[in-house]
Structure formats: structure tokens, C-alpha cells
C-alpha positions as a printed Julia matrix, in Angstrom:
108×3 Matrix{Float64}:
 -14.64  -15.71   -5.48
 -16.33  -13.44   -3.59
 -16.08   -9.5    -4.46
 -13.9    -8.31   -2.13
 -14.74   -6.01    0.29
 -10.97   -3.96    0.77
  -8.77   -2.97   -1.77
  -5.19   -2.84   -0.89
  -2.76   -0.77   -3.7
   1.1    -0.96   -3.15
   3.09    1.61   -5.4
   5.6    -0.3    -7.54
   6.63    2.82   -9.6
   9.75    3.33  -11.34
  11.78    5.83  -12.51
  15.32    6.5   -13.9
  18.34    6.68  -11.82
  18.58    9.88  -12.65
  15.26   11.19  -12.27
  14.04   14.28   -9.94
  11.59   12.51   -7.96
  12.11    9.51   -6.07
  10.13    6.33   -7.03
   8.97    3.25   -4.7
  10.01    0.18   -6.75
  13.63    1.27   -5.36
  12.1     1.6    -1.84
  11.27   -1.67   -2.05
   7.74   -1.48   -3.0
   7.72   -5.4    -4.61
   9.04   -6.49   -2.3
   6.53   -4.64    0.19
   3.61   -5.91   -2.78
   4.61   -9.84   -2.39
   4.39   -9.38    1.87
   0.69   -8.4     1.28
  -0.24  -10.53   -0.9
   1.81  -13.7     0.93
  -0.2   -11.9     4.52
  -3.33  -12.59    3.04
  -2.84  -15.46    1.96
  -1.41  -16.92    5.39
  -4.47  -15.51    7.31
  -7.34  -16.87    5.0
  -8.61  -13.81    3.82
  -7.9   -14.16    0.13
 -11.93  -13.51   -0.23
 -12.1   -10.59    1.22
  -8.84   -8.26    0.43
  -7.59   -7.6    -2.97
  -3.89   -6.83   -2.64
  -3.09   -4.93   -5.99
   0.73   -3.47   -7.33
  -0.01   -0.15   -9.39
   2.27    2.91  -10.91
   2.7     5.88   -9.0
   0.22    7.12   -6.15
   1.34   10.61   -6.06
   2.94   10.6    -3.1
   6.37    9.95   -3.88
   8.42   11.82   -1.61
   6.74    9.82    0.99
   7.22    6.1    -0.39
   6.57    3.58   -0.26
   2.73    4.56   -1.03
  -0.08    2.12    0.12
  -3.9     3.0     0.04
  -6.71    1.22    0.94
  -9.59    1.47   -0.63
 -13.17    1.81   -0.45
 -11.53    3.49    3.3
  -9.91    5.9     0.71
  -6.8     5.36    3.67
  -3.3     6.69    2.6
  -0.37    5.11    3.99
   3.35    6.94    3.79
   6.71    5.13    4.27
   5.07    1.57    4.55
   8.24   -1.39    4.96
   8.01   -4.79    5.23
   7.52   -4.87    9.42
   3.67   -2.39    8.73
   2.25   -5.09    6.91
   1.44   -7.41    9.16
  -0.42   -4.6    11.28
  -2.05   -3.11    8.34
  -3.52   -6.2     7.31
  -5.04   -7.2    10.29
  -6.38   -3.49   11.17
  -7.97   -3.71    8.02
  -9.52   -6.84    8.16
 -10.52   -5.87   11.36
 -12.91   -3.2     9.66
 -10.34   -0.5    10.08
  -7.91    1.64    7.39
  -4.51    1.21    8.83
  -2.47    2.45   11.92
  -2.42    6.08   12.41
   1.42    6.74   12.79
   1.73    5.89    8.87
  -1.35    8.0     7.64
  -0.17   10.1     4.88
   0.32   13.81    6.05
  -1.96   16.1     3.91
   0.41   17.43    2.03
   0.14   17.99   -2.31
  -0.26   15.48   -4.86
   3.18   15.59   -6.41
């Protein structure tokens, strides 16, 4: 397999139900991760785009959090419906829709 040119990281962190901060897993992190995997495969992009599930990406209040590397693009509140648009944009050399850009907030 060739070295992928882009890596998409999806937060799938889970905190205890009584935790003070929210987490991405109960918001559908695994489902979003799986949709990314399926979309990349369906579009024949597995040699170009690597999809990786991660632990906490430190933007808990804005989850589901997705990071696109090497662009260093951080996306907030990503849903299943956003995945195709993100994959298409990244495949075309972009870094994700502007409407999903993480606001300039402190790391949590």
C-alpha cells in the first residue's frame, strides 16, 4: 500500500456518564468513523486517505471532532451527513468545509 497523503482522525473518546465534560463516542463517534471508512473505500481513495479513530482530540464541547492532516484542519460537530462532503473536499486537495471549522477556542 502506498503512503497515504492525508490522514483523517475521528474522536471516539468515551467518558463516564457522570463526567463533567461531554465526549464524542456517545454523540456517534464510531458511526462517523465507520462512515468515513466506508466512504473512502467506496470512492476508491484508500491509497490516498487514511481514516483513524482516536481518543480525545481536546475539543470536547464541539464534538464530534475531526482533524485532517497534514492540513492541520480541525472540524467541529461533524455528523454522518457531513462525511461525504469532507471526503470529496479532502480528495480534491482541500481541508474540509468552512462551516465545520473549529472556532479558535482554548484546548479543553
